[in-house]
CSV table of C-alpha atoms in Angstrom, one decimal:
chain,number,residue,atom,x,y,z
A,1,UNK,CA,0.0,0.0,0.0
A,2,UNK,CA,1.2,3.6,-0.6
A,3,UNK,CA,2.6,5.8,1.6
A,4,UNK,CA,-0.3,8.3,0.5
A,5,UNK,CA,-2.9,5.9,1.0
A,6,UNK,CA,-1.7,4.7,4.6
A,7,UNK,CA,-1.6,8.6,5.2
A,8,UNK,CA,-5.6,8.6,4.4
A,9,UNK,CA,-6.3,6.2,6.6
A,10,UNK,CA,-5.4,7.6,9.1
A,11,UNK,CA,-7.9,10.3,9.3
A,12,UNK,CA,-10.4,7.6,7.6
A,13,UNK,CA,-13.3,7.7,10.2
A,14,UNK,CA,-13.3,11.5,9.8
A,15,UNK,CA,-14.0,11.8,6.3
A,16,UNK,CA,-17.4,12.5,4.7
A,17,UNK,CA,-18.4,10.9,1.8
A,18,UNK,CA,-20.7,11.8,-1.3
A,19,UNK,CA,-22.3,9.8,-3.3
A,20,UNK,CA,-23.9,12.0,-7.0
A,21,UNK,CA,-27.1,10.8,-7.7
A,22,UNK,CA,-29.4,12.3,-10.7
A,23,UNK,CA,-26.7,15.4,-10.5
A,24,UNK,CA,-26.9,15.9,-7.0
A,25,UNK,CA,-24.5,15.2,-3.7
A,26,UNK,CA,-26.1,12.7,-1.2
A,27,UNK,CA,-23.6,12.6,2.1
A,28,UNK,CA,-22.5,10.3,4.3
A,29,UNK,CA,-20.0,9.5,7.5
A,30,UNK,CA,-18.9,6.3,9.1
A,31,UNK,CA,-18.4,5.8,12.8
A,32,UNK,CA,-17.5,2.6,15.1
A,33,UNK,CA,-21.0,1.9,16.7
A,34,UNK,CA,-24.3,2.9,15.9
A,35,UNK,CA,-26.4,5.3,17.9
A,36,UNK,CA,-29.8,5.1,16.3
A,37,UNK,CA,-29.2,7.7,13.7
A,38,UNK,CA,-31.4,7.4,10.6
A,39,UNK,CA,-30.2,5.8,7.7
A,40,UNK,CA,-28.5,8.1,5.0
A,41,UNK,CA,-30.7,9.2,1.8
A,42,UNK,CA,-28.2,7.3,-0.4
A,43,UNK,CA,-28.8,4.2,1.1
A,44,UNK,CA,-32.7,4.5,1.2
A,45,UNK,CA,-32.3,5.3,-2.6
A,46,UNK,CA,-30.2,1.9,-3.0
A,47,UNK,CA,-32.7,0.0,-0.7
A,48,UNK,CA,-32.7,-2.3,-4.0
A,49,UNK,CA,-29.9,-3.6,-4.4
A,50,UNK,CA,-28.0,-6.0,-1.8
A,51,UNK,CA,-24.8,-5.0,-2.0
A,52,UNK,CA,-22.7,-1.8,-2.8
A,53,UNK,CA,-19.1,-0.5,-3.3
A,54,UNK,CA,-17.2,2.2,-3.3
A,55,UNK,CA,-13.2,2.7,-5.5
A,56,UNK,CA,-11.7,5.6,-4.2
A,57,UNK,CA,-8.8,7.0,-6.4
A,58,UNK,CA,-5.4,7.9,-4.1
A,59,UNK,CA,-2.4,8.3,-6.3
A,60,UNK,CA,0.1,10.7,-5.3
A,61,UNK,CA,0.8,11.8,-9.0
A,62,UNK,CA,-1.6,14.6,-9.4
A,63,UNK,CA,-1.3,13.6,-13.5
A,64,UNK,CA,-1.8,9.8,-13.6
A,65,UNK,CA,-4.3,10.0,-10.7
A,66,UNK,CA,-6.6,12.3,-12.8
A,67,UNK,CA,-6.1,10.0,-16.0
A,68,UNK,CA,-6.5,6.6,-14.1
A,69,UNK,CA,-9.8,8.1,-12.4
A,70,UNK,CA,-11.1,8.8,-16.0
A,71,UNK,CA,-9.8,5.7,-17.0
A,72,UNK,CA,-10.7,3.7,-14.3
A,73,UNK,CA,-14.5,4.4,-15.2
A,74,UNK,CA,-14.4,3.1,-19.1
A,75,UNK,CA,-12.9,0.4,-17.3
A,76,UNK,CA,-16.1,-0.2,-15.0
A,77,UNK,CA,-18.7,0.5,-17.5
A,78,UNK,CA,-17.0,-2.2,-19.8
A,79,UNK,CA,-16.0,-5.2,-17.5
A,80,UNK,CA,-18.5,-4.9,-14.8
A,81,UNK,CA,-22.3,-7.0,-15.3
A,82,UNK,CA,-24.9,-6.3,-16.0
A,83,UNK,CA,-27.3,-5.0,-13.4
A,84,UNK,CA,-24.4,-3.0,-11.8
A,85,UNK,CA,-25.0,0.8,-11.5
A,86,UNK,CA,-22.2,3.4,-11.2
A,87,UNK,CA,-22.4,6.8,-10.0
A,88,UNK,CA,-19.4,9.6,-9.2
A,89,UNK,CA,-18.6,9.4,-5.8
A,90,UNK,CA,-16.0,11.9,-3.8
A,91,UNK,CA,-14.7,11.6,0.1
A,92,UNK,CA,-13.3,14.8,1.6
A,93,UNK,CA,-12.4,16.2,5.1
A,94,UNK,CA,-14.9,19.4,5.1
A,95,UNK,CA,-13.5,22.1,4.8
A,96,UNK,CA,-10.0,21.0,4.2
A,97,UNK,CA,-8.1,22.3,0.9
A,98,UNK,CA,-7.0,19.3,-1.2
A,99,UNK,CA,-8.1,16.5,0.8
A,100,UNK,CA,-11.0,15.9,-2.0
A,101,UNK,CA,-10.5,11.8,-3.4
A,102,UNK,CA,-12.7,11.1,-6.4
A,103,UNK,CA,-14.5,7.8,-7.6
A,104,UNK,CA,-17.6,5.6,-8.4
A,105,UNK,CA,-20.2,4.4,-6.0
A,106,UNK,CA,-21.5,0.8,-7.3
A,107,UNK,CA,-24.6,-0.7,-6.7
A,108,UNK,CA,-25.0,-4.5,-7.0
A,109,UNK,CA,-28.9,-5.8,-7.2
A,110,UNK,CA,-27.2,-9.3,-6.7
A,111,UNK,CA,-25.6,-10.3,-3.2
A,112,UNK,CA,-22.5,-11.2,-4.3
A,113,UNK,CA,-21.1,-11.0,-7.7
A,114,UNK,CA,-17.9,-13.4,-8.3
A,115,UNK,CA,-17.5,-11.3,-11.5
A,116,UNK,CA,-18.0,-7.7,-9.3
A,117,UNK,CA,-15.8,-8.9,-6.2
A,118,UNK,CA,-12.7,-10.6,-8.7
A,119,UNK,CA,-12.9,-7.3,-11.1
A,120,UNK,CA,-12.5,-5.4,-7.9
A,121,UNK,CA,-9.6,-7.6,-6.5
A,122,UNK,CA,-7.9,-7.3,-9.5
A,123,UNK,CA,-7.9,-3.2,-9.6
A,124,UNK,CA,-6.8,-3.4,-6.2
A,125,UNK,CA,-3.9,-5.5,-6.9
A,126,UNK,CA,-2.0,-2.8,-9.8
A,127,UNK,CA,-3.7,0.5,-9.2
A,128,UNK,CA,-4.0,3.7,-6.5
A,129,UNK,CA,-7.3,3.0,-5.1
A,130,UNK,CA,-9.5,2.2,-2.0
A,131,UNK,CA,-11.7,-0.2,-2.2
A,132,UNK,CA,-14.6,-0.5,0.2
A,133,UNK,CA,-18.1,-2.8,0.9
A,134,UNK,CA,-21.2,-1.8,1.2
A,135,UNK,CA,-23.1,-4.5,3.7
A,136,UNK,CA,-26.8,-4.7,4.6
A,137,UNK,CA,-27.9,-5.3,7.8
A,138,UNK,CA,-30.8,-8.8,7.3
A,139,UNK,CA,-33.3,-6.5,9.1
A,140,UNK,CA,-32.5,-3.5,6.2
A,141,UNK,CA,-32.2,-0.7,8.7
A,142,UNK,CA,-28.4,-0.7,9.2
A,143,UNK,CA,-25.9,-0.2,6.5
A,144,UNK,CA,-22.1,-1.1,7.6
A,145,UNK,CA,-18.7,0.2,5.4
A,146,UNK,CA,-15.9,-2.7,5.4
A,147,UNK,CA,-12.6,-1.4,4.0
A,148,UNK,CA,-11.0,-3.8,1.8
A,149,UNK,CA,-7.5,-4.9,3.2
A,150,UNK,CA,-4.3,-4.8,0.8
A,151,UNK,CA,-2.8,-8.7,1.1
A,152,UNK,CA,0.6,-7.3,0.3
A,153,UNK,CA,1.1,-4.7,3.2
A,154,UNK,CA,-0.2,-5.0,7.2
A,155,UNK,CA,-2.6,-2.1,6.6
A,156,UNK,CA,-3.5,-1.5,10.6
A,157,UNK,CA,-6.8,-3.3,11.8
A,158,UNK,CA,-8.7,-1.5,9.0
A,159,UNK,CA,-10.8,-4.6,8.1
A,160,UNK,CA,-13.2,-3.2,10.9
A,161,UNK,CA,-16.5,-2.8,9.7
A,162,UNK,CA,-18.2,1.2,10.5
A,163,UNK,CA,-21.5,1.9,10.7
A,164,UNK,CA,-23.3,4.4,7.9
A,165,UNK,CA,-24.8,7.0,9.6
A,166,UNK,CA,-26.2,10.6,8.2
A,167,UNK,CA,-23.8,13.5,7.2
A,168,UNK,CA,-25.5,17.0,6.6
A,169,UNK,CA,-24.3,18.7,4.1
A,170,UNK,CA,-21.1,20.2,4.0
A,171,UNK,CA,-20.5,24.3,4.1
A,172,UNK,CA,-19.1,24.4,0.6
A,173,UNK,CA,-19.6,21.5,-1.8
A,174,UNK,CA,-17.3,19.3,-1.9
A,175,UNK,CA,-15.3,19.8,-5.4
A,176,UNK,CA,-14.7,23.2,-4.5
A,177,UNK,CA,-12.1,21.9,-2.2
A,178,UNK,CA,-9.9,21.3,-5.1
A,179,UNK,CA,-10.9,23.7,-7.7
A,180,UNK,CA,-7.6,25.7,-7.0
A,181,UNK,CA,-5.0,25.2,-9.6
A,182,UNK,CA,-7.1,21.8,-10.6
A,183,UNK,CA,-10.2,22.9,-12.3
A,184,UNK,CA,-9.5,26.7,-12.4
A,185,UNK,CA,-6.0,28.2,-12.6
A,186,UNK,CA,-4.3,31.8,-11.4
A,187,UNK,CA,-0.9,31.7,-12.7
A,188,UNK,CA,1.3,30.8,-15.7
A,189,UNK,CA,3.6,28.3,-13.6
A,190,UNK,CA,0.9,26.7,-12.3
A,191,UNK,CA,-0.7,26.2,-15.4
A,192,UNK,CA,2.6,25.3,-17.0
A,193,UNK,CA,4.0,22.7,-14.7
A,194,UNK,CA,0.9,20.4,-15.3
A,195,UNK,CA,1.9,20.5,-19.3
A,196,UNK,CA,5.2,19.9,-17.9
A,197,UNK,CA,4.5,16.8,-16.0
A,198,UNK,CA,2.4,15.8,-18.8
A,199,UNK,CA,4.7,15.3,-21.1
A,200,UNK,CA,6.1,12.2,-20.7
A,201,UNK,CA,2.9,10.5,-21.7
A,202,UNK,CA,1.2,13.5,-24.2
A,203,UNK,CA,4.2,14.5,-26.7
A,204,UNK,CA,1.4,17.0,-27.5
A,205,UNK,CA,2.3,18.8,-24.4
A,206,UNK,CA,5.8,18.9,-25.5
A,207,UNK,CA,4.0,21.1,-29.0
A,208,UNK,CA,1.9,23.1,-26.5
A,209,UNK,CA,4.5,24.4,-23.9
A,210,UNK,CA,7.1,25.6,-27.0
A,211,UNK,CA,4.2,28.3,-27.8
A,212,UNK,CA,4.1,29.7,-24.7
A,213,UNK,CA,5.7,33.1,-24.3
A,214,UNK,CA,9.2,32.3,-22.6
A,215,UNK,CA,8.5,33.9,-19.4
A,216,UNK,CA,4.8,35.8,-18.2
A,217,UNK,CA,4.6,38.8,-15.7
A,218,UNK,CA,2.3,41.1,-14.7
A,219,UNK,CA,1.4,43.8,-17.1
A,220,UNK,CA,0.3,47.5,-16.6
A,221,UNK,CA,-2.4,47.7,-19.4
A,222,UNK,CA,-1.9,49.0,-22.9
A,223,UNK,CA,-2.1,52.1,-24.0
A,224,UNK,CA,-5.8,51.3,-25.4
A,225,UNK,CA,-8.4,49.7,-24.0
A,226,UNK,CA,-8.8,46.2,-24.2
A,227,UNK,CA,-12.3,45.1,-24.4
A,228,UNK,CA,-13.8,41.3,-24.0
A,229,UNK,CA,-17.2,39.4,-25.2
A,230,UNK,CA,-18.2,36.8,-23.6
A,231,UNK,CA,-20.9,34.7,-23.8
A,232,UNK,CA,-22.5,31.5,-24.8
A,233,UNK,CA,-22.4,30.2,-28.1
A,234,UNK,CA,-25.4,31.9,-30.6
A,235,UNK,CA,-25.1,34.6,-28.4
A,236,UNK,CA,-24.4,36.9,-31.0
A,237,UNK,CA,-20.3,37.8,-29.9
A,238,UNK,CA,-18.7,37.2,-33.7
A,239,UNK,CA,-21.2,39.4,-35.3
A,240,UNK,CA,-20.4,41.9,-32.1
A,241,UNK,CA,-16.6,41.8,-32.2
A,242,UNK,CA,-16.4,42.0,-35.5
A,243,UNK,CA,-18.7,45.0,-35.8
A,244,UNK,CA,-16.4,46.0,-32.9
A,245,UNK,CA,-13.1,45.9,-35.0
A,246,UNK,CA,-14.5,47.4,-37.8
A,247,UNK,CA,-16.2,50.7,-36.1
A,248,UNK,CA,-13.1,51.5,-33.3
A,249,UNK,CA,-10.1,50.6,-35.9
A,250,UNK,CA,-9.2,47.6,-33.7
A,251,UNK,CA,-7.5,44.6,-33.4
A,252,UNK,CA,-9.5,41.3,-33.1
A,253,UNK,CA,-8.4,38.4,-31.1
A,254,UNK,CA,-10.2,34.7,-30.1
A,255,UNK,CA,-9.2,32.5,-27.0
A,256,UNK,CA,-7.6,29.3,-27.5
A,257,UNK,CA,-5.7,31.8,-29.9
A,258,UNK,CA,-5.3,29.9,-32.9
A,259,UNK,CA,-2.0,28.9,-32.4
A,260,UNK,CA,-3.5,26.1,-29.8
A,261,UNK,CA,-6.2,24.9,-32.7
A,262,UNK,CA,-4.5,21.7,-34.4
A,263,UNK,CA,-4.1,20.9,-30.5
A,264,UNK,CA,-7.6,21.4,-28.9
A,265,UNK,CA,-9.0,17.8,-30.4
A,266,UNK,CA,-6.1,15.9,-28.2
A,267,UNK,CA,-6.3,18.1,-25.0
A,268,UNK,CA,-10.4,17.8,-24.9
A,269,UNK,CA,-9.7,13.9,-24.7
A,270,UNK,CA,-7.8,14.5,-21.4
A,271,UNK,CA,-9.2,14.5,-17.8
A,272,UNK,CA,-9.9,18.0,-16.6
A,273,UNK,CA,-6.9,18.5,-14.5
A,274,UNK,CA,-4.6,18.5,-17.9
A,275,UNK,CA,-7.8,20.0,-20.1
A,276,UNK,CA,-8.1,23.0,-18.0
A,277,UNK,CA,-4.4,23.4,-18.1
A,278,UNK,CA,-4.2,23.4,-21.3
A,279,UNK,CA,-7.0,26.4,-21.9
A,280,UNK,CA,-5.6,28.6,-19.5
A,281,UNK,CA,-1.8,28.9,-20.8
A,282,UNK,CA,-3.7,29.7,-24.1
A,283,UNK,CA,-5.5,32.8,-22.3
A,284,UNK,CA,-1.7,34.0,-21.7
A,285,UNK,CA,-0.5,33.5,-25.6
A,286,UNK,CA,-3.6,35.4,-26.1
A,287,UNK,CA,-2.3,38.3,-23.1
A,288,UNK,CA,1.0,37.9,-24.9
A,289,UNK,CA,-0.6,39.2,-28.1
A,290,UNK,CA,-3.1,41.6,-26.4
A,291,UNK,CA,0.5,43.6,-24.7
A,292,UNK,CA,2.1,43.6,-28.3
A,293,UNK,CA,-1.1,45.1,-30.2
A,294,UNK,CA,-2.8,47.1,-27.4
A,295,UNK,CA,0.1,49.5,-27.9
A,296,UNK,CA,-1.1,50.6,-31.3
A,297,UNK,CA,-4.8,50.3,-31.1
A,298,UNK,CA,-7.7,49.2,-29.3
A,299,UNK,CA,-8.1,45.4,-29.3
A,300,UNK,CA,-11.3,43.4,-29.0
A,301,UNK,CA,-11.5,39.9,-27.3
A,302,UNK,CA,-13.9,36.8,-28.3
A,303,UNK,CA,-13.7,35.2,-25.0
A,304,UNK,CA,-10.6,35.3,-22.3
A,305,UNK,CA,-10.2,34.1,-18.4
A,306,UNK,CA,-14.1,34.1,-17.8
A,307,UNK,CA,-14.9,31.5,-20.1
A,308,UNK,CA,-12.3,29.4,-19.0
A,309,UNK,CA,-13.1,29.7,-15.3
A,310,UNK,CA,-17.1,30.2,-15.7
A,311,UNK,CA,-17.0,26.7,-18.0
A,312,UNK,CA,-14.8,24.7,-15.3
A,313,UNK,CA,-16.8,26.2,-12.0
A,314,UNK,CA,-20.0,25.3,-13.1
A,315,UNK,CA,-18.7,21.9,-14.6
A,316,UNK,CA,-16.8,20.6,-11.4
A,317,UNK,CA,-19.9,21.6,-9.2
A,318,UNK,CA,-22.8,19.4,-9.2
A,319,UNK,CA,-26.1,20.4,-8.1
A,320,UNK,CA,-28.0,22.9,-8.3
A,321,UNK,CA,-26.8,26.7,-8.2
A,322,UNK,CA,-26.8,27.3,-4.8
A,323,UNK,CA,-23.6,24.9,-4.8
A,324,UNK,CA,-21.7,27.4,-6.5
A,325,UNK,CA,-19.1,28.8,-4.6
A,326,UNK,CA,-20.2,32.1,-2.1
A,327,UNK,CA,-19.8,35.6,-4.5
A,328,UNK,CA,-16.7,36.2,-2.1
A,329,UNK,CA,-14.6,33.0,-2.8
A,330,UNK,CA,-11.5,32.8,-4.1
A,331,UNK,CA,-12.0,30.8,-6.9
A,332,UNK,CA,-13.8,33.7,-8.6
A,333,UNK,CA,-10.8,36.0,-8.6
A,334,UNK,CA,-8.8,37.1,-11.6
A,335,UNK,CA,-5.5,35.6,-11.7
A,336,UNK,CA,-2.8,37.8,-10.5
A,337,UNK,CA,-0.3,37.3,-13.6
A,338,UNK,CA,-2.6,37.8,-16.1
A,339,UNK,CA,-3.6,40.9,-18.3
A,340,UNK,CA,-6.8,42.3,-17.1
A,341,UNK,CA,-9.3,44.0,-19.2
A,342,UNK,CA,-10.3,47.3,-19.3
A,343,UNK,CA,-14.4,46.2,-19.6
A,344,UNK,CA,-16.1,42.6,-20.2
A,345,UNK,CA,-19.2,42.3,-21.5
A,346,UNK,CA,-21.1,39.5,-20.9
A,347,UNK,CA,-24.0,38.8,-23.7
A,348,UNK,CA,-27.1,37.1,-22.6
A,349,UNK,CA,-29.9,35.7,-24.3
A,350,UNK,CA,-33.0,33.7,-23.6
A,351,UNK,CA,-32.7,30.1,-24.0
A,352,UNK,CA,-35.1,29.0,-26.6
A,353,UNK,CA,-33.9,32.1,-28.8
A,354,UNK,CA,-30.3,30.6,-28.4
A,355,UNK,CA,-31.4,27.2,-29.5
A,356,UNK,CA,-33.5,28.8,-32.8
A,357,UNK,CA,-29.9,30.9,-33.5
A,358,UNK,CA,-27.6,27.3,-33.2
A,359,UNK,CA,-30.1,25.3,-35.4
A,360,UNK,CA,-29.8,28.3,-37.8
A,361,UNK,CA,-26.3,28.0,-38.2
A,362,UNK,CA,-25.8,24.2,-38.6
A,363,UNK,CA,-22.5,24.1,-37.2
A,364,UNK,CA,-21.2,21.6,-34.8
A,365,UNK,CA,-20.7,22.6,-30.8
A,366,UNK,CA,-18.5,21.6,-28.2
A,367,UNK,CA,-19.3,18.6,-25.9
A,368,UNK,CA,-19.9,21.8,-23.1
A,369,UNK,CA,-21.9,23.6,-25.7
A,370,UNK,CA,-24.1,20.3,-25.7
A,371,UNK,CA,-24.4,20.0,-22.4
A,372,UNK,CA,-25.5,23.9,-22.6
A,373,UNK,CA,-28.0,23.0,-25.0
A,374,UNK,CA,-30.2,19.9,-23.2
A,375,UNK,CA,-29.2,20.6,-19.1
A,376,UNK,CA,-30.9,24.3,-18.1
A,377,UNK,CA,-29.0,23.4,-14.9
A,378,UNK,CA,-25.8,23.5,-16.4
A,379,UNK,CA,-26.5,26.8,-18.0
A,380,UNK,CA,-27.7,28.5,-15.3
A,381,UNK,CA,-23.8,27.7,-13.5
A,382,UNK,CA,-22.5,28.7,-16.2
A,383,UNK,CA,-24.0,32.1,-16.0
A,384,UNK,CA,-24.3,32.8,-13.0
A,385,UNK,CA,-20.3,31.9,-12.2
A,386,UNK,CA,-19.8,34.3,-15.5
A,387,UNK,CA,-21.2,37.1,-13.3
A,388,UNK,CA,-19.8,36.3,-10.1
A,389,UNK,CA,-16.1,36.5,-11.5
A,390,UNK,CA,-14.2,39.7,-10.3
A,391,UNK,CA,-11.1,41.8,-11.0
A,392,UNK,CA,-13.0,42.7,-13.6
A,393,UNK,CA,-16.8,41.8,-13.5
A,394,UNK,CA,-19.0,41.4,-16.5
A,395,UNK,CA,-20.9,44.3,-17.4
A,396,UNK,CA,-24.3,42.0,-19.1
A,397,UNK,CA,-26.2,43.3,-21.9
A,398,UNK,CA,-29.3,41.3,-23.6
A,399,UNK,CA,-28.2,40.1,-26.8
A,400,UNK,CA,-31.7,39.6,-28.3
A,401,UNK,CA,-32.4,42.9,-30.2
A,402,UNK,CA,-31.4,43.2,-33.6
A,403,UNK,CA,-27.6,43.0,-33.8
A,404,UNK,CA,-26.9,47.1,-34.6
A,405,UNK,CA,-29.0,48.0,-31.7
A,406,UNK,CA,-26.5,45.7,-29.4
A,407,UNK,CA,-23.7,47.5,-31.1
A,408,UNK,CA,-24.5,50.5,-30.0
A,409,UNK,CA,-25.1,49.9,-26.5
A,410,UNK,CA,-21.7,48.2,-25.8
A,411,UNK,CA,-20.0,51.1,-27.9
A,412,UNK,CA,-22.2,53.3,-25.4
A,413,UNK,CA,-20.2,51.0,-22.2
A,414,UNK,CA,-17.1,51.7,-24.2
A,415,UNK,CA,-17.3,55.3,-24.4
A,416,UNK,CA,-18.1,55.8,-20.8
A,417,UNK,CA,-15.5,53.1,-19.2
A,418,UNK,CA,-12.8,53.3,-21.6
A,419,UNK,CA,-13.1,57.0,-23.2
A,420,UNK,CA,-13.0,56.0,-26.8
């Protein structure tokens, strides 16, 4: 057993555990005896089945344990039987930074299944995990957690079976615990040594990190004003910025810059961790450029930091929006490294207008811009973390009049915050 596991066991009996079922967190804590608590909603909701498990993922490498947990799941969905449900599942001590593990709740309808239990011994055997039963009391009231012991190391007296007992929801959801230069990054280097560790197994790290400026500081802003769009796709912000360029004399500019393009297709495959890495060194290629032309003329953004960290907020929070992170938190500030804007403006547009623009246009949309498309839920993260970013905030403007009236309100925004 590693050294990191052996360390999480330590502290196991004061973890929390969460268990994502239809999109939302259902907790859970463990303790030596059972004092009449009721039973947890997750295990109501599983009353079904006879037998559960839980595979925690505990690597110490930050980069093979985010692509073995992504792994690890096409491996469930293709070896385990039928009958066997899997679910995202996450144990975390509350309010402690880091300390989030990630995996897959299964639920078994069977009592014991030889082709479960052995598939399960066998992960246990070459990989970073924790592997835990789910038992069922004959009387169905009690639930008990047995932690699965390691035959090559003398891993404590952890065989010990704990009671499942109720855990009320935690002050911040979990995944925010690890948002933080995981999900979201705020500098270059942090950004830049995930690519770096990367590259051993993605030679297309190796392509990405040679595009990257050669060193990234702090910048006092261009002489012009430097203006970002944002919004969701169909939202009208090409047609804007290009309008934009055309009626100030500026410069316009996209993030990914285009530089990243024949990349993107590789980096999408990758878990977030290395995805989200990936984005946000482009956002600095694209300050890189924004410093050299922002001394000659005004320059216009499609898209910059907010995308990047709006997309990846709402995405690593589950639940509804009241999981987000608090407007005060941390994860909403601008990173302290990066060229900031002198006004963002964030275009928003009723839903089933969006939807009529898309079908319009016939093009093809990311796997987020999908997930825009048939989950309201998702949408409503995604804007609503749009407008709780800071340092600067989005200025919104309805993008659902006709396309010269939105024109001239944002060049009305621009006149009075940037004195063009």
């Amino acid at each position: 057993m590693s050294r990191r596991a052996m360390s999480l066991l330590t502290q196991w009996s004061s973890r929390v555990f969460s268990v994502e079922l239809d999109g939302a967190p259902f907790y859970f804590a463990i303790q030596e005896r059972h004092r009449g608590e009721d039973m947890p909603q997750v295990f109501k909701e599983v009353q079904g089945h006879e037998r559960c498990y839980s595979v925690l993922v505990c690597s110490s490498d930050r980069i093979n344990q985010a692509r073995f947990y992504a792994q690890l799941k096409d491996k469930l969905l293709r070896d385990l039987p039928k009958g066997c449900d899997l679910s995202p599942m996450s144990s975390f001590l509350p309010n402690i930074k880091d300390s989030l593990l990630k995996g897959y709740f299964l639920k078994e309808k069977s009592a014991c299944s030889p082709l479960t239990e052995g598939l399960l011994r066998d992960v246990t055997q070459h990989d970073p995990v924790l592997v835990c039963s789910y038992l069922r009391s004959e009387d169905g009231d009690l639930w008990t957690q047995r932690l699965w012991k390691d035959a090559d190391s003398q891993m404590m007296e952890m065989s010990n079976d704990y009671c499942v007992v109720s855990s009320e929801a935690p002050e911040y959801h979990p995944a925010t615990l690890n948002i933080i230069n995981s999900d979201v990054f705020y500098s270059f280097e942090e950004a830049y040594d995930v690519l770096k560790e990367s590259a051993d197994i993605i030679p297309e790290a190796t392509s990405a990190l040679e595009l990257l400026p050669s060193r990234v500081e702090a910048r006092s802003k261009p002489d012009f004003p430097v203006i970002v769009i944002e919004g969701l796709d169909a939202t009208g912000k090409t047609t804007l910025t290009e309008s934009l360029r055309d009626t100030l004399g500026a410069v316009l500019l996209r993030s990914p810059p285009k530089c990243l393009s024949p990349l993107r297709a590789r980096f999408d495959r990758e878990p977030p961790l290395i995805r989200r890495a990936f984005y946000a060194l482009g956002n600095y290629i694209t300050a890189e450029e924004i410093g050299q032309e922002g001394m000659k003329t005004p320059v216009i953004i499609d898209r910059f930091w907010h995308s990047t960290a709006a997309y990846a907020i709402a995405t690593a929070v589950s639940g509804p929006v009241c999981n987000l992170p608090a407007d005060s938190s941390e994860v909403y500030r601008w990173p302290t490294d990066l060229l900031q804007p002198s006004l963002v403006v964030l275009l928003t547009l009723d839903p089933e207008e969006r939807k009529r623009r898309l079908r319009d246009r016939g093009q093809g949309e990311t796997a987020e811009e999908q997930e825009l498309d048939h989950n309201q839920l998702f949408r409503l993260k995604v804007e609503e973390a749009y407008r709780r970013i800071s340092g600067p905030a989005c200025i919104t403007v309805d993008a659902s009049p006709p396309a010269d009236q939105v024109l001239q309100q944002v060049l009305l925004l621009i006149r009075g915050k940037c004195h063009l």
